[in-house]
Amino acid sequence: MERRSESDGSPEREPGDAGQQEQHANREVATPHTTSPTIRRATIRRAGSVIGPAYRRVMFLPTRCPLCATIGPAPCGSCARQLERAPAVPAIAGCTSIGACYRYDDAARSMMLAFKYRNRRDIVAFCARALAAMAPPVDLVTWAPSTAVRVRDRGFDQAEVLARAVARVLRVPTASTLRRVGAGHQTGLDAAARRVGPVFEARAPRVAGRGVLLIDDIVTTGSTFAQAASALGAGGALAVHARACCWTPPGRGRHEPGRERTVRPGCGGAGGVES
């Protein structure tokens, strides 16, 4: 039975009524079917006030070396010194010159895998400087595009990322000049299959009459460079200088056999360059 206040005659609540009503209201708010848009927006704002600062702390965490996790540049000075310079790369058909910065082994392999499969793009600036140091004067920087499947899986084309970074260092234009014909990719193929190489078509108006710097992340058999250089030459490029961040040594059983030519040292000591 409801009691009334002696002072004003208004209904008087039992001592536990307020707590019970508050719990009931909380249960209603927690029920999706009874949650109003206003409450949902308020909840999102409250969550954002908590998550936002944590997100900013994560975003501004210091850079760590992808090889040893030491705080600092990527890679750190100690790990960078472990990168073995690539020797002179054998001639590749269609390429005016060919060169690579590092031997694809141990530290270099770990670095490139971190870039390609863990999206460690903080490595790109280091690689771009090494590639730019061994680049001749050119009119345009381009790349050998990866397959659509690889781009979708990784979220980016590693050769394009490198090429654009190199172009920024060199302060020359960059453009997508090649279209890949067919969907095949090179990863996981044996040497015989790799030597067939992908097929490219050049966007002739972009390369005609220009000296082109062709960038890729890793050169193994040289088939990708050969096919890309052939397409660029057919499109009217005056010269195609191919450069890769890493070169796979013959000991790994994946390097295309071929006759070596006389080479000159790479500019800046970043690897061998064949003229």
CSV table of C-alpha atoms in Angstrom, one decimal:
chain,number,residue,atom,x,y,z
A,1,MET,CA,0.0,0.0,0.0
A,2,GLU,CA,1.3,3.4,-0.9
A,3,ARG,CA,2.1,5.8,1.9
A,4,ARG,CA,1.7,9.6,1.7
A,5,SER,CA,3.8,12.3,3.2
A,6,GLU,CA,2.3,14.0,6.2
A,7,SER,CA,3.7,17.4,5.1
A,8,ASP,CA,2.3,17.7,1.5
A,9,GLY,CA,0.3,14.6,0.9
A,10,SER,CA,2.6,13.4,-2.0
A,11,PRO,CA,3.3,9.7,-2.4
A,12,GLU,CA,6.1,8.5,-0.2
A,13,ARG,CA,8.5,5.9,-1.7
A,14,GLU,CA,9.8,3.0,0.2
A,15,PRO,CA,13.6,3.2,1.0
A,16,GLY,CA,14.5,0.6,-1.7
A,17,ASP,CA,12.3,2.0,-4.5
A,18,ALA,CA,15.0,4.4,-5.9
A,19,GLY,CA,17.7,1.8,-6.2
A,20,GLN,CA,15.3,-0.7,-7.8
A,21,GLN,CA,14.1,1.8,-10.3
A,22,GLU,CA,17.7,2.8,-11.2
A,23,GLN,CA,18.6,-0.9,-11.7
A,24,HIS,CA,15.6,-1.4,-13.9
A,25,ALA,CA,16.5,1.7,-15.9
A,26,ASN,CA,20.0,0.4,-16.4
A,27,ARG,CA,18.7,-2.9,-17.6
A,28,GLU,CA,16.5,-1.1,-20.1
A,29,VAL,CA,19.4,1.0,-21.4
A,30,ALA,CA,21.5,-2.2,-21.8
A,31,THR,CA,18.8,-3.9,-23.9
A,32,PRO,CA,19.5,-3.2,-27.6
A,33,HIS,CA,15.8,-3.0,-28.5
A,34,THR,CA,15.2,-0.2,-26.0
A,35,THR,CA,18.5,1.8,-26.6
A,36,SER,CA,17.7,5.2,-28.1
A,37,PRO,CA,19.9,6.8,-30.8
A,38,THR,CA,20.8,9.5,-28.3
A,39,ILE,CA,22.1,7.0,-25.8
A,40,ARG,CA,24.0,5.1,-28.5
A,41,ARG,CA,25.7,8.3,-29.5
A,42,ALA,CA,26.6,9.2,-26.0
A,43,THR,CA,28.0,5.7,-25.5
A,44,ILE,CA,30.1,6.0,-28.6
A,45,ARG,CA,31.4,9.4,-27.4
A,46,ARG,CA,32.4,8.0,-24.0
A,47,ALA,CA,34.1,5.0,-25.7
A,48,GLY,CA,36.0,7.4,-28.0
A,49,SER,CA,37.2,9.5,-25.0
A,50,VAL,CA,38.8,6.3,-23.6
A,51,ILE,CA,40.0,4.7,-26.9
A,52,GLY,CA,41.2,7.9,-28.5
A,53,PRO,CA,44.1,8.7,-26.2
A,54,ALA,CA,45.2,5.0,-26.3
A,55,TYR,CA,45.1,5.1,-30.1
A,56,ARG,CA,47.2,8.2,-30.2
A,57,ARG,CA,49.8,6.6,-27.9
A,58,VAL,CA,50.0,3.6,-30.2
A,59,MET,CA,50.3,5.8,-33.3
A,60,PHE,CA,53.2,7.8,-31.8
A,61,LEU,CA,55.1,4.9,-30.4
A,62,PRO,CA,58.8,5.2,-31.2
A,63,THR,CA,60.1,3.4,-34.3
A,64,ARG,CA,61.8,0.1,-33.7
A,65,CYS,CA,64.3,-1.8,-35.9
A,66,PRO,CA,62.4,-4.6,-37.8
A,67,LEU,CA,65.4,-6.9,-37.2
A,68,CYS,CA,66.3,-6.5,-33.6
A,69,ALA,CA,63.4,-4.4,-32.2
A,70,THR,CA,65.8,-1.7,-30.9
A,71,ILE,CA,64.2,1.7,-30.6
A,72,GLY,CA,65.5,4.0,-33.3
A,73,PRO,CA,65.8,4.1,-37.1
A,74,ALA,CA,64.6,1.2,-39.3
A,75,PRO,CA,66.9,-0.6,-39.7
A,76,CYS,CA,69.2,0.4,-36.8
A,77,GLY,CA,72.8,1.2,-37.5
A,78,SER,CA,74.0,-2.1,-36.1
A,79,CYS,CA,71.6,-4.1,-38.3
A,80,ALA,CA,72.3,-1.9,-41.4
A,81,ARG,CA,76.0,-2.8,-41.1
A,82,GLN,CA,75.0,-6.5,-41.3
A,83,LEU,CA,73.5,-6.0,-44.8
A,84,GLU,CA,75.9,-7.5,-47.3
A,85,ARG,CA,76.4,-5.4,-50.5
A,86,ALA,CA,75.3,-7.1,-53.7
A,87,PRO,CA,78.0,-8.0,-56.2
A,88,ALA,CA,77.7,-7.1,-59.8
A,89,VAL,CA,74.4,-8.5,-61.2
A,90,PRO,CA,74.7,-10.4,-64.5
A,91,ALA,CA,73.4,-8.7,-67.6
A,92,ILE,CA,69.7,-8.8,-68.3
A,93,ALA,CA,68.3,-8.5,-71.8
A,94,GLY,CA,66.7,-5.1,-72.6
A,95,CYS,CA,68.3,-3.3,-69.6
A,96,THR,CA,70.8,-0.5,-70.3
A,97,SER,CA,72.2,-1.2,-66.9
A,98,ILE,CA,71.3,-3.4,-64.0
A,99,GLY,CA,72.2,-3.2,-60.3
A,100,ALA,CA,71.1,-4.2,-56.8
A,101,CYS,CA,71.9,-2.8,-53.3
A,102,TYR,CA,72.0,-5.8,-51.1
A,103,ARG,CA,72.5,-9.5,-51.2
A,104,TYR,CA,69.2,-11.2,-50.4
A,105,ASP,CA,70.4,-13.2,-47.4
A,106,ASP,CA,70.0,-13.1,-43.6
A,107,ALA,CA,69.5,-9.5,-42.6
A,108,ALA,CA,68.4,-8.2,-46.0
A,109,ARG,CA,65.9,-11.1,-46.3
A,110,SER,CA,64.4,-10.3,-42.8
A,111,MET,CA,64.2,-6.6,-43.7
A,112,MET,CA,62.3,-7.2,-47.0
A,113,LEU,CA,59.9,-9.7,-45.5
A,114,ALA,CA,59.1,-7.2,-42.8
A,115,PHE,CA,58.3,-4.7,-45.5
A,116,LYS,CA,56.3,-6.9,-47.7
A,117,TYR,CA,54.4,-9.1,-45.3
A,118,ARG,CA,54.3,-7.0,-42.1
A,119,ASN,CA,53.8,-3.6,-43.8
A,120,ARG,CA,56.9,-2.1,-42.2
A,121,ARG,CA,57.0,0.9,-44.5
A,122,ASP,CA,59.4,2.7,-42.2
A,123,ILE,CA,62.0,0.7,-44.0
A,124,VAL,CA,61.2,2.3,-47.3
A,125,ALA,CA,63.2,5.5,-46.8
A,126,PHE,CA,66.4,3.5,-46.0
A,127,CYS,CA,65.9,1.4,-49.2
A,128,ALA,CA,65.0,4.4,-51.3
A,129,ARG,CA,68.2,6.2,-50.3
A,130,ALA,CA,70.3,3.2,-51.2
A,131,LEU,CA,68.6,2.8,-54.6
A,132,ALA,CA,68.9,6.5,-55.4
A,133,ALA,CA,72.6,6.4,-54.6
A,134,MET,CA,73.2,4.0,-57.4
A,135,ALA,CA,70.8,5.5,-60.0
A,136,PRO,CA,72.1,7.2,-63.1
A,137,PRO,CA,70.5,10.5,-64.4
A,138,VAL,CA,67.0,9.6,-65.7
A,139,ASP,CA,63.8,11.4,-66.8
A,140,LEU,CA,61.3,9.1,-65.1
A,141,VAL,CA,61.1,6.5,-62.3
A,142,THR,CA,58.7,3.6,-62.8
A,143,TRP,CA,58.2,0.0,-61.4
A,144,ALA,CA,57.4,-3.5,-62.5
A,145,PRO,CA,53.9,-3.9,-61.1
A,146,SER,CA,52.9,-6.8,-58.9
A,147,THR,CA,49.8,-8.9,-59.6
A,148,ALA,CA,46.3,-7.7,-58.5
A,149,VAL,CA,46.1,-10.7,-56.2
A,150,ARG,CA,49.4,-9.7,-54.4
A,151,VAL,CA,48.3,-6.1,-54.1
A,152,ARG,CA,45.0,-7.1,-52.6
A,153,ASP,CA,46.6,-9.5,-50.2
A,154,ARG,CA,49.3,-7.1,-49.0
A,155,GLY,CA,47.3,-3.9,-49.4
A,156,PHE,CA,50.0,-2.3,-51.5
A,157,ASP,CA,52.5,-2.9,-54.3
A,158,GLN,CA,55.9,-2.9,-52.8
A,159,ALA,CA,57.7,-2.0,-56.0
A,160,GLU,CA,55.4,1.0,-56.5
A,161,VAL,CA,56.1,2.2,-52.9
A,162,LEU,CA,59.8,1.9,-53.4
A,163,ALA,CA,59.7,3.6,-56.8
A,164,ARG,CA,57.8,6.6,-55.6
A,165,ALA,CA,60.2,7.0,-52.6
A,166,VAL,CA,63.2,6.8,-54.9
A,167,ALA,CA,61.6,9.4,-57.2
A,168,ARG,CA,61.2,11.8,-54.2
A,169,VAL,CA,64.9,11.4,-53.3
A,170,LEU,CA,66.0,12.0,-56.9
A,171,ARG,CA,63.4,14.7,-57.4
A,172,VAL,CA,62.3,13.3,-60.8
A,173,PRO,CA,58.8,12.4,-62.0
A,174,THR,CA,57.3,9.0,-61.3
A,175,ALA,CA,54.5,7.2,-63.2
A,176,SER,CA,52.8,3.9,-63.7
A,177,THR,CA,54.0,3.0,-67.2
A,178,LEU,CA,53.5,-0.8,-67.3
A,179,ARG,CA,50.4,-3.0,-67.3
A,180,ARG,CA,50.8,-6.6,-66.3
A,181,VAL,CA,49.2,-9.0,-68.7
A,182,GLY,CA,47.9,-12.2,-67.0
A,183,ALA,CA,47.5,-12.9,-63.3
A,184,GLY,CA,50.5,-15.1,-62.6
A,185,HIS,CA,53.1,-14.3,-59.9
A,186,GLN,CA,56.7,-15.4,-59.3
A,187,THR,CA,56.7,-16.2,-55.6
A,188,GLY,CA,57.1,-19.9,-55.0
A,189,LEU,CA,58.0,-20.8,-58.5
A,190,ASP,CA,61.1,-22.9,-59.4
A,191,ALA,CA,63.9,-21.4,-61.5
A,192,ALA,CA,62.6,-22.8,-64.8
A,193,ALA,CA,59.1,-21.3,-64.2
A,194,ARG,CA,60.6,-18.0,-63.1
A,195,ARG,CA,62.7,-17.7,-66.2
A,196,VAL,CA,59.5,-17.5,-68.3
A,197,GLY,CA,58.7,-14.3,-66.5
A,198,PRO,CA,55.5,-12.1,-66.5
A,199,VAL,CA,54.3,-10.3,-69.5
A,200,PHE,CA,54.0,-6.5,-69.6
A,201,GLU,CA,52.6,-3.8,-71.9
A,202,ALA,CA,53.9,-0.3,-71.8
A,203,ARG,CA,51.9,2.9,-71.8
A,204,ALA,CA,53.9,4.3,-74.7
A,205,PRO,CA,53.1,8.1,-74.3
A,206,ARG,CA,54.6,8.1,-70.8
A,207,VAL,CA,57.9,6.6,-71.8
A,208,ALA,CA,58.6,7.5,-75.4
A,209,GLY,CA,61.9,9.4,-75.7
A,210,ARG,CA,62.8,9.1,-72.0
A,211,GLY,CA,65.5,7.5,-69.9
A,212,VAL,CA,63.7,5.3,-67.4
A,213,LEU,CA,64.7,4.0,-64.0
A,214,LEU,CA,62.9,0.7,-63.4
A,215,ILE,CA,62.5,-0.3,-59.7
A,216,ASP,CA,61.7,-3.6,-58.1
A,217,ASP,CA,62.2,-5.0,-54.6
A,218,ILE,CA,64.1,-8.2,-55.4
A,219,VAL,CA,65.8,-9.5,-58.6
A,220,THR,CA,66.1,-13.3,-58.8
A,221,THR,CA,66.3,-14.7,-62.3
A,222,GLY,CA,66.0,-11.3,-63.9
A,223,SER,CA,62.9,-12.3,-65.9
A,224,THR,CA,60.7,-9.6,-64.5
A,225,PHE,CA,63.2,-6.9,-65.4
A,226,ALA,CA,63.8,-8.5,-68.8
A,227,GLN,CA,60.1,-8.5,-69.7
A,228,ALA,CA,59.5,-5.0,-68.3
A,229,ALA,CA,62.5,-3.6,-70.0
A,230,SER,CA,61.4,-5.2,-73.3
A,231,ALA,CA,58.0,-3.6,-73.0
A,232,LEU,CA,59.4,-0.2,-72.1
A,233,GLY,CA,61.8,-0.4,-75.1
A,234,ALA,CA,58.9,-1.3,-77.4
A,235,GLY,CA,57.1,1.8,-76.0
A,236,GLY,CA,59.9,4.1,-77.1
A,237,ALA,CA,62.1,4.4,-73.9
A,238,LEU,CA,65.6,5.6,-74.8
A,239,ALA,CA,67.2,3.7,-71.9
A,240,VAL,CA,66.0,1.4,-69.2
A,241,HIS,CA,68.2,1.3,-66.0
A,242,ALA,CA,67.0,-1.5,-63.7
A,243,ARG,CA,67.6,-1.3,-60.0
A,244,ALA,CA,66.5,-3.7,-57.2
A,245,CYS,CA,66.8,-3.3,-53.5
A,246,CYS,CA,68.0,-7.0,-53.2
A,247,TRP,CA,69.6,-9.6,-55.4
A,248,THR,CA,69.2,-13.3,-54.8
A,249,PRO,CA,72.6,-15.0,-54.9
A,250,PRO,CA,73.1,-18.1,-57.2
A,251,GLY,CA,73.7,-20.2,-54.1
A,252,ARG,CA,70.0,-20.1,-53.4
A,253,GLY,CA,69.4,-21.9,-56.7
A,254,ARG,CA,67.2,-19.2,-58.2
A,255,HIS,CA,69.5,-16.9,-60.1
A,256,GLU,CA,69.3,-17.1,-63.8
A,257,PRO,CA,72.6,-18.3,-65.3
A,258,GLY,CA,74.1,-16.0,-67.8
A,259,ARG,CA,77.3,-14.5,-69.2
A,260,GLU,CA,78.7,-11.8,-67.0
A,261,ARG,CA,80.0,-8.6,-68.4
A,262,THR,CA,82.6,-6.0,-67.2
A,263,VAL,CA,81.1,-4.0,-64.4
A,264,ARG,CA,81.8,-0.8,-62.6
A,265,PRO,CA,81.2,-0.3,-58.9
A,266,GLY,CA,77.8,1.1,-57.9
A,267,CYS,CA,77.6,4.7,-57.0
A,268,GLY,CA,77.8,5.3,-53.3
A,269,GLY,CA,79.0,1.8,-52.7
A,270,ALA,CA,75.5,0.4,-52.8
A,271,GLY,CA,76.2,-2.5,-55.0
A,272,GLY,CA,77.4,-3.5,-58.4
A,273,VAL,CA,76.1,-1.8,-61.6
A,274,GLU,CA,76.6,-3.2,-65.0
A,275,SER,CA,77.0,-0.9,-67.9
